[in-house]
Short mmCIF file of C-alpha atoms and ligand atoms in Angstrom, two decimals:
data_model
loop_
_atom_site.label_atom_id
_atom_site.label_comp_id
_atom_site.label_asym_id
_atom_site.label_seq_id
_atom_site.Cartn_x
_atom_site.Cartn_y
_atom_site.Cartn_z
CA MET A 269 38.66 -15.55 3.68
CA ILE A 270 36.94 -18.63 1.83
CA GLU A 271 34.86 -18.67 -1.09
CA TYR A 272 32.12 -20.49 -0.68
CA ASN A 273 29.49 -22.26 -3.88
CA VAL A 274 26.79 -20.88 -4.11
CA LYS A 275 24.16 -24.42 -4.03
CA GLN A 276 20.42 -25.71 -5.03
CA GLY A 277 18.42 -23.87 -1.84
CA ASP A 278 20.70 -21.79 -0.51
CA THR A 279 19.88 -18.44 1.08
CA LEU A 280 21.72 -15.43 2.20
CA ARG A 281 20.95 -15.64 5.85
CA LYS A 282 21.25 -19.38 5.61
CA ILE A 283 25.07 -18.19 4.33
CA ALA A 284 25.31 -16.17 7.09
CA VAL A 285 24.13 -18.44 10.03
CA ARG A 286 26.31 -21.38 8.33
CA PHE A 287 29.58 -19.24 8.64
CA GLN A 288 28.47 -17.62 11.54
CA VAL A 289 28.74 -13.96 9.95
CA THR A 290 26.06 -12.16 9.31
CA THR A 291 24.20 -10.98 5.51
CA VAL A 292 24.44 -7.41 5.53
CA GLN A 293 29.12 -8.30 5.63
CA LEU A 294 28.19 -11.07 3.58
CA CYS A 295 27.32 -8.45 0.69
CA TYR A 296 29.02 -5.72 1.76
CA ARG A 297 32.00 -8.42 0.77
CA ASN A 298 30.29 -9.53 -2.05
CA ASN A 299 29.47 -6.06 -3.64
CA MET A 300 25.09 -7.29 -3.55
CA SER A 301 21.44 -5.91 -1.92
CA PRO A 302 20.59 -8.37 -0.19
CA GLU A 303 17.02 -8.48 -2.03
CA ALA A 304 19.58 -10.04 -5.18
CA CYS A 305 18.38 -13.91 -5.55
CA LEU A 306 21.16 -15.93 -4.97
CA GLU A 307 21.61 -18.93 -8.13
CA PRO A 308 23.68 -21.67 -7.24
CA GLY A 309 26.36 -22.73 -9.65
CA THR A 310 28.03 -18.88 -7.95
CA THR A 311 30.70 -17.85 -6.02
CA LEU A 312 30.98 -16.18 -3.07
CA PHE A 313 33.36 -14.92 -0.84
CA VAL A 314 32.61 -15.39 3.22
CA PRO A 315 35.01 -13.12 5.59
CA ASP A 316 36.54 -14.41 8.22
CA ALA A 317 33.97 -15.04 11.32
CA VAL A 318 33.99 -12.74 14.02
CA PRO A 319 33.34 -14.16 17.50
CA THR A 320 29.46 -14.02 18.58
CA ASP A 321 27.41 -15.81 21.06
CA GLN A 322 24.94 -16.45 18.54
CA PRO A 323 23.83 -20.62 18.44
CA ARG A 324 23.95 -21.56 15.01
CA GLY A 325 20.78 -23.14 13.53
CA GLU A 326 16.98 -22.87 14.56
CA THR A 327 16.52 -23.23 18.38
CA HIS A 328 12.84 -23.65 18.97
CA SER A 329 12.19 -20.09 19.74
CA GLY A 330 14.25 -17.95 17.77
CA CYS A 331 14.63 -19.08 12.89
CA LEU A 332 17.80 -17.83 12.05
CA HIS A 333 16.90 -17.70 8.18
CA GLU A 334 13.96 -18.91 6.31
CA TYR A 335 12.17 -22.13 6.76
CA GLY A 336 11.17 -24.17 4.10
CA TRP A 337 10.40 -27.95 2.75
CA ARG A 338 14.41 -29.11 3.52
CA GLU A 339 14.01 -27.61 6.59
CA LEU A 340 11.05 -29.44 7.51
CA GLU A 341 12.88 -32.65 5.79
CA GLU A 342 15.07 -32.87 8.00
CA ASP A 343 13.05 -32.26 10.76
CA ARG A 344 10.79 -34.72 9.98
CA GLN A 345 14.04 -37.36 9.60
CA SER A 346 14.72 -36.42 13.45
CA LEU A 347 10.95 -36.57 14.62
CA PRO A 348 10.38 -38.18 17.56
CA SER A 349 8.59 -41.58 17.40
CA SER A 350 5.61 -41.19 18.54
CA ILE A 351 4.81 -38.06 16.21
CA PHE A 352 3.81 -39.80 12.81
CA SER A 353 4.15 -38.81 9.80
CA GLU A 354 2.48 -39.28 5.72
CA GLN A 355 2.50 -38.02 2.36
CA ILE A 356 -0.91 -36.82 2.10
CA GLY A 357 -0.63 -35.40 -1.57
CA ILE A 358 1.79 -34.16 -3.58
CA SER A 359 2.15 -29.68 -4.96
CA VAL A 360 2.27 -28.92 -8.37
CA LEU A 361 6.40 -29.08 -8.49
CA GLY A 362 6.48 -32.23 -7.31
CA LYS A 363 6.90 -31.20 -3.63
CA PRO A 364 5.28 -33.97 -1.01
CA ILE A 365 2.74 -32.25 1.41
CA TRP A 366 3.51 -34.01 5.09
CA LEU A 367 0.66 -34.91 7.74
CA PHE A 368 1.91 -35.15 11.15
CA ARG A 369 -0.06 -36.52 13.30
CA ALA A 370 0.20 -37.56 17.88
CA GLY A 371 -2.19 -38.51 19.90
CA ASN A 372 -4.69 -41.62 19.64
CA GLY A 373 -7.76 -39.32 21.41
CA PRO A 374 -10.88 -39.61 19.85
CA LYS A 375 -11.56 -36.01 19.65
CA LYS A 376 -9.49 -34.88 16.81
CA ILE A 377 -7.53 -31.77 15.89
CA PHE A 378 -6.39 -30.54 13.22
CA PHE A 379 -3.21 -27.25 12.87
CA SER A 380 -2.11 -25.93 8.64
CA GLY A 381 -0.34 -23.80 7.82
CA ALA A 382 1.57 -21.75 4.79
CA TRP A 383 -1.43 -21.42 2.86
CA HIS A 384 0.53 -18.23 1.72
CA GLY A 385 4.65 -18.61 0.14
CA ASN A 386 4.84 -15.25 2.35
CA GLU A 387 3.58 -17.00 5.88
CA TRP A 388 6.49 -19.72 5.97
CA LEU A 389 6.97 -18.92 9.61
CA ASN A 390 3.95 -20.31 10.64
CA THR A 391 5.36 -23.78 9.82
CA TRP A 392 8.39 -23.00 11.54
CA LEU A 393 6.24 -22.73 14.37
CA LEU A 394 4.31 -26.10 13.65
CA MET A 395 6.80 -28.03 13.91
CA SER A 396 8.48 -26.71 16.73
CA PHE A 397 5.43 -26.32 18.82
CA LEU A 398 5.09 -30.42 18.03
CA HIS A 399 8.60 -31.22 18.69
CA VAL A 400 8.14 -29.56 22.21
CA PHE A 401 4.97 -30.85 22.78
CA ILE A 402 6.50 -34.24 22.41
CA SER A 403 9.22 -33.19 24.50
CA LYS A 404 7.62 -32.14 27.20
CA GLU A 405 4.85 -35.13 27.01
CA GLU A 406 7.94 -37.91 27.47
CA SER A 407 9.67 -35.58 29.81
CA LYS A 408 6.66 -35.55 31.64
CA GLU A 409 6.05 -31.75 31.76
CA ARG A 410 3.24 -29.08 32.08
CA TRP A 411 3.32 -26.70 29.66
CA TYR A 412 1.92 -23.07 30.56
CA GLY A 413 -0.12 -25.50 33.47
CA VAL A 414 -1.15 -27.72 30.02
CA ASP A 415 -0.47 -31.75 30.47
CA PRO A 416 0.68 -31.88 26.75
CA GLY A 417 0.19 -36.57 28.24
CA ALA A 418 -3.36 -36.02 29.59
CA ILE A 419 -3.97 -33.83 26.82
CA LEU A 420 -2.29 -36.73 23.78
CA GLN A 421 -5.08 -39.50 25.80
CA GLU A 422 -7.53 -37.35 24.67
CA VAL A 423 -6.38 -35.68 21.52
CA THR A 424 -5.31 -37.21 17.85
CA LEU A 425 -3.53 -33.77 16.89
CA TYR A 426 -3.14 -33.40 13.36
CA ALA A 427 -0.65 -31.02 11.47
CA VAL A 428 -0.20 -30.03 8.48
CA PRO A 429 2.34 -26.95 8.81
CA LEU A 430 3.34 -26.59 4.35
CA VAL A 431 0.57 -26.62 2.27
CA ASN A 432 1.60 -24.59 -0.93
CA PRO A 433 6.09 -25.62 -0.23
CA ASP A 434 6.38 -24.43 -4.47
CA GLY A 435 5.04 -20.60 -2.78
CA VAL A 436 6.97 -20.83 0.09
CA GLU A 437 10.31 -21.78 -2.34
CA LEU A 438 9.39 -19.21 -4.39
CA VAL A 439 9.31 -16.82 -2.33
CA GLN A 440 12.93 -17.49 -0.59
CA GLU A 441 15.28 -18.58 -3.64
CA GLY A 442 13.64 -17.12 -6.49
CA ALA A 443 11.74 -18.27 -9.39
CA HIS A 444 15.21 -19.28 -10.53
CA VAL A 445 14.18 -22.93 -9.32
CA LEU A 446 11.80 -23.45 -12.14
CA GLY A 447 13.59 -23.47 -14.52
CA LYS A 448 13.83 -21.69 -17.34
CA GLU A 449 10.54 -22.19 -18.88
CA LYS A 450 8.02 -22.87 -15.73
CA LYS A 451 10.64 -19.55 -14.40
CA ASN A 452 9.26 -17.68 -17.59
CA ASP A 453 5.55 -18.58 -15.88
CA VAL A 454 5.80 -16.94 -12.66
CA MET A 455 7.38 -14.39 -13.71
CA GLN A 456 5.03 -13.22 -16.91
CA ILE A 457 2.08 -14.17 -13.60
CA ASN A 458 4.49 -11.91 -11.30
CA GLY A 459 4.71 -8.69 -12.85
CA GLY A 460 8.17 -9.68 -14.53
CA MET A 461 9.26 -9.32 -11.74
CA HIS A 462 12.54 -10.93 -10.03
CA ASP A 463 11.35 -10.59 -6.32
CA PHE A 464 9.17 -12.54 -5.23
CA ARG A 465 8.72 -11.70 -1.45
CA HIS A 466 4.96 -11.07 -1.53
CA TRP A 467 3.49 -14.08 -3.32
CA SER A 468 1.02 -15.42 -2.29
CA ALA A 469 -0.59 -18.04 -4.35
CA ASN A 470 1.01 -21.23 -5.71
CA ALA A 471 2.87 -21.41 -8.41
CA ARG A 472 0.04 -21.91 -10.36
CA GLY A 473 -0.39 -18.09 -9.21
CA VAL A 474 -3.90 -19.75 -7.31
CA ASP A 475 -4.75 -18.59 -3.67
CA LEU A 476 -5.10 -22.05 -1.93
CA ASN A 477 -7.41 -19.56 0.32
CA HIS A 478 -9.23 -18.61 -2.20
CA GLN A 479 -9.94 -22.04 -4.00
CA TRP A 480 -12.45 -23.29 -1.23
CA PRO A 481 -16.92 -24.03 -1.93
CA ALA A 482 -18.16 -21.81 0.50
CA GLY A 483 -19.35 -18.92 -2.05
CA TRP A 484 -16.67 -18.70 -4.20
CA LYS A 485 -18.21 -17.48 -6.28
CA GLU A 486 -19.08 -14.37 -5.50
CA GLU A 487 -15.56 -14.17 -4.01
CA ALA A 488 -14.16 -15.26 -7.29
CA ALA A 489 -16.19 -11.64 -8.89
CA GLY A 490 -14.97 -9.33 -7.16
CA SER A 491 -10.64 -10.74 -7.39
CA PRO A 492 -8.29 -11.45 -10.20
CA ASP A 493 -9.47 -13.21 -12.91
CA ARG A 494 -6.32 -14.85 -14.19
CA PRO A 495 -3.08 -16.35 -12.15
CA PHE A 496 -1.74 -14.13 -10.01
CA PRO A 497 0.07 -13.64 -7.55
CA ARG A 498 -2.17 -13.14 -4.86
CA HIS A 499 -5.97 -13.67 -4.60
CA TYR A 500 -6.93 -15.45 -7.37
CA GLY A 501 -10.03 -17.99 -7.17
CA GLY A 502 -8.97 -20.29 -9.61
CA GLU A 503 -10.83 -21.89 -12.55
CA ALA A 504 -12.95 -23.61 -10.52
CA PRO A 505 -13.26 -24.70 -6.10
CA LEU A 506 -10.19 -27.40 -5.10
CA THR A 507 -8.37 -27.64 -8.92
CA GLU A 508 -5.78 -27.13 -7.05
CA PRO A 509 -3.65 -30.25 -6.20
CA GLU A 510 -2.65 -28.07 -2.93
CA ALA A 511 -6.12 -27.42 -1.89
CA LYS A 512 -6.83 -31.17 -2.72
CA ALA A 513 -4.92 -32.97 -0.34
CA VAL A 514 -6.49 -31.76 2.30
CA TYR A 515 -9.56 -31.30 1.10
CA GLN A 516 -9.86 -35.67 1.37
CA LEU A 517 -8.08 -35.33 4.83
CA SER A 518 -10.62 -33.00 6.06
CA MET A 519 -13.41 -35.20 4.87
CA GLN A 520 -11.56 -38.49 5.57
CA GLU A 521 -10.35 -37.70 9.78
CA GLU A 522 -14.40 -35.17 10.31
CA PHE A 523 -12.00 -32.91 12.31
CA SER A 524 -13.70 -31.44 15.89
CA HIS A 525 -12.20 -28.54 15.02
CA ILE A 526 -9.25 -26.70 13.02
CA LEU A 527 -7.47 -23.82 12.98
CA ALA A 528 -5.73 -23.04 9.69
CA LEU A 529 -3.14 -19.81 10.65
CA HIS A 530 -1.58 -16.71 8.05
CA SER A 531 0.17 -13.98 8.58
CA GLN A 532 -0.02 -11.25 9.71
CA GLY A 533 -2.25 -9.57 11.87
CA GLU A 534 -2.81 -11.07 15.24
CA GLU A 535 -6.35 -11.72 14.77
CA VAL A 536 -8.08 -14.07 15.20
CA TYR A 537 -11.64 -15.12 13.20
CA TRP A 538 -14.20 -17.38 14.37
CA GLY A 539 -16.90 -16.67 12.20
CA TYR A 540 -18.16 -16.95 8.39
CA SER A 541 -21.94 -16.28 7.57
CA GLY A 542 -22.94 -16.89 11.07
CA LEU A 543 -23.12 -20.69 10.10
CA GLU A 544 -20.67 -21.16 12.73
CA PRO A 545 -21.96 -23.10 16.77
CA PRO A 546 -22.14 -21.06 19.17
CA GLU A 547 -20.00 -21.81 20.98
CA SER A 548 -17.82 -19.84 18.69
CA ALA A 549 -18.05 -16.81 19.44
CA GLU A 550 -16.97 -17.85 23.09
CA LEU A 551 -14.04 -20.14 22.01
CA GLY A 552 -12.59 -17.50 19.97
CA ASN A 553 -12.14 -15.26 22.14
CA ARG A 554 -10.84 -17.91 24.53
CA LEU A 555 -7.88 -17.96 21.77
CA ALA A 556 -6.94 -14.47 21.18
CA ALA A 557 -6.99 -13.56 24.30
CA ALA A 558 -4.21 -16.57 25.37
CA GLY A 559 -2.22 -15.04 22.26
CA SER A 560 -2.98 -11.68 23.44
CA PHE A 561 -4.90 -11.42 19.41
CA ARG A 562 -8.06 -9.42 18.17
CA PRO A 563 -10.96 -11.13 18.24
CA VAL A 564 -13.32 -10.68 15.18
CA ALA A 565 -16.70 -12.69 14.54
CA ASP A 566 -16.39 -12.39 10.75
CA ALA A 567 -13.86 -11.66 8.08
CA GLY A 568 -16.52 -10.84 5.28
CA SER A 569 -14.75 -13.24 2.80
CA SER A 570 -14.80 -15.77 1.29
CA ALA A 571 -13.95 -19.64 0.01
CA GLY A 572 -11.27 -19.52 2.64
CA TYR A 573 -10.52 -23.58 4.45
CA LYS A 574 -11.89 -22.21 7.70
CA ASP A 575 -14.88 -20.47 5.65
CA TRP A 576 -15.69 -24.19 3.98
CA PHE A 577 -14.75 -26.03 7.03
CA ILE A 578 -17.21 -24.94 9.06
CA LYS A 579 -20.00 -24.57 6.72
CA THR A 580 -19.09 -28.28 5.76
CA PHE A 581 -19.35 -29.19 9.30
CA ARG A 582 -20.84 -26.66 11.05
CA ARG A 583 -17.85 -26.79 13.79
CA PRO A 584 -15.43 -24.13 15.17
CA GLY A 585 -12.91 -23.39 12.39
CA PHE A 586 -10.96 -20.34 13.18
CA THR A 587 -8.23 -18.31 10.71
CA ILE A 588 -4.91 -17.56 12.54
CA GLU A 589 -3.01 -14.19 11.68
CA THR A 590 0.11 -15.07 13.43
CA GLY A 591 2.77 -12.27 14.06
CA MET A 592 2.78 -8.21 13.68
CA GLY A 593 5.24 -5.87 11.42
CA VAL A 594 6.17 -5.35 8.24
CA ASN A 595 5.12 -7.89 6.10
CA PRO A 596 6.27 -10.43 5.33
CA LEU A 597 7.75 -10.99 8.24
CA PRO A 598 11.71 -11.36 8.40
CA PRO A 599 13.17 -14.41 10.78
CA GLU A 600 12.84 -12.32 13.98
CA ALA A 601 9.44 -12.18 13.84
CA SER A 602 9.82 -15.94 15.03
CA ALA A 603 10.40 -14.98 18.74
CA ARG A 604 7.34 -13.00 18.86
CA ILE A 605 4.90 -15.47 16.99
CA TRP A 606 6.79 -17.93 19.40
CA ILE A 607 5.67 -16.17 22.01
CA THR A 608 1.93 -15.48 21.56
CA GLY A 609 1.52 -18.96 19.42
CA VAL A 610 1.66 -21.26 21.08
CA PRO A 611 0.13 -20.32 24.36
CA LEU A 612 -3.11 -20.27 21.68
CA LEU A 613 -2.08 -22.88 20.10
CA LEU A 614 -1.92 -25.29 23.44
CA GLU A 615 -6.05 -23.25 24.76
CA SER A 616 -7.55 -24.41 21.00
CA LEU A 617 -6.17 -28.66 22.48
CA THR A 618 -8.37 -27.55 25.37
CA PHE A 619 -11.56 -26.95 23.90
CA PRO A 620 -14.70 -29.78 24.03
CA ASP A 621 -15.62 -32.44 21.23
CA PHE A 622 -17.46 -31.21 18.63
CA THR A 623 -18.01 -33.79 16.30
CA LYS A 624 -21.06 -35.52 18.32
CA LYS A 625 -23.07 -32.43 18.56
CA SER A 626 -22.53 -30.98 15.85
CA ARG A 627 -23.87 -34.24 13.63
CA ASP A 628 -26.61 -34.47 15.55
CA ILE A 629 -27.30 -30.45 14.76
CA THR A 630 -26.91 -31.33 11.07
CA SER A 631 -28.88 -34.49 10.92
CA ALA A 632 -32.05 -33.16 13.06
CA GLU A 633 -31.66 -29.69 9.37
ZN1 ZN B 725 -2.10 -16.32 4.20
#
């Protein structure tokens, strides 16, 4: 048995994976609950490892422990040279918001994930997807029948896999990461609870997918009217730095279509108030068929990023709800998210170019 000093960024699962023990063994040996917050500086007793054939760390077909901004940074530094990264903004608590880009084609496609704190499995999905996609391109292999090399002649793929790094950190590590004053603020927003596993918002209690100028007022009228763990749209549209960063990127690049990843329900939402182009229904059905998801025309809500994109550009925008199970989804859900998510993401890369088409429609109005 060894004694381990808990560091910033540690979670029970991360420590368990590192020492090849189970979280149950860790909790039992330290007489603690699996939901307990790990304060940095605490000493944990780590039992001797039991022999296991489980692989260590993340693999591309499974996520063994929480994936947040630290893991993203590690992945960012080991990217192949054909994936470019660029900081497009900074979160409320000062974390970088990273954009990744691959390919040189004229058709610009945008993936985004972890808009909500408890949806970090989509960050892992998008980063793993990028890694494998590029490695298949380099080895000239097909992936589910798709030729990554041919796609990247046609497409430039943009991805912001972690829109809400502060929210994800809160969910994974609890409020002690914030320092005393800010900790009290978010604890108050969280109803005094230490448990942040259901937290969706950013560090100011604003829901980054309720922040968009597309029916914002109507949506705000039926939502919390002050900072809250979810669904509070802010004092006005686009007040939060994380949403602003995606807004500026979207205005600059004028994507042909976008996929905004959320969890959960295994659904594809393809419409917004009838403002989407007529092709959106068929394309939504294609995405749904690829992932074995359910296609849905309209969520009946407003002020989301996908809603704003459709309204502004009149091009296809999709909200993808990955995963199925208890909320929030645990790392064990990653295998299913991968198996269903990869064919869906690949399918979206084969869509026609809407850039010119919808410009024509807009100018005719
Ligand atoms: Zn979400």
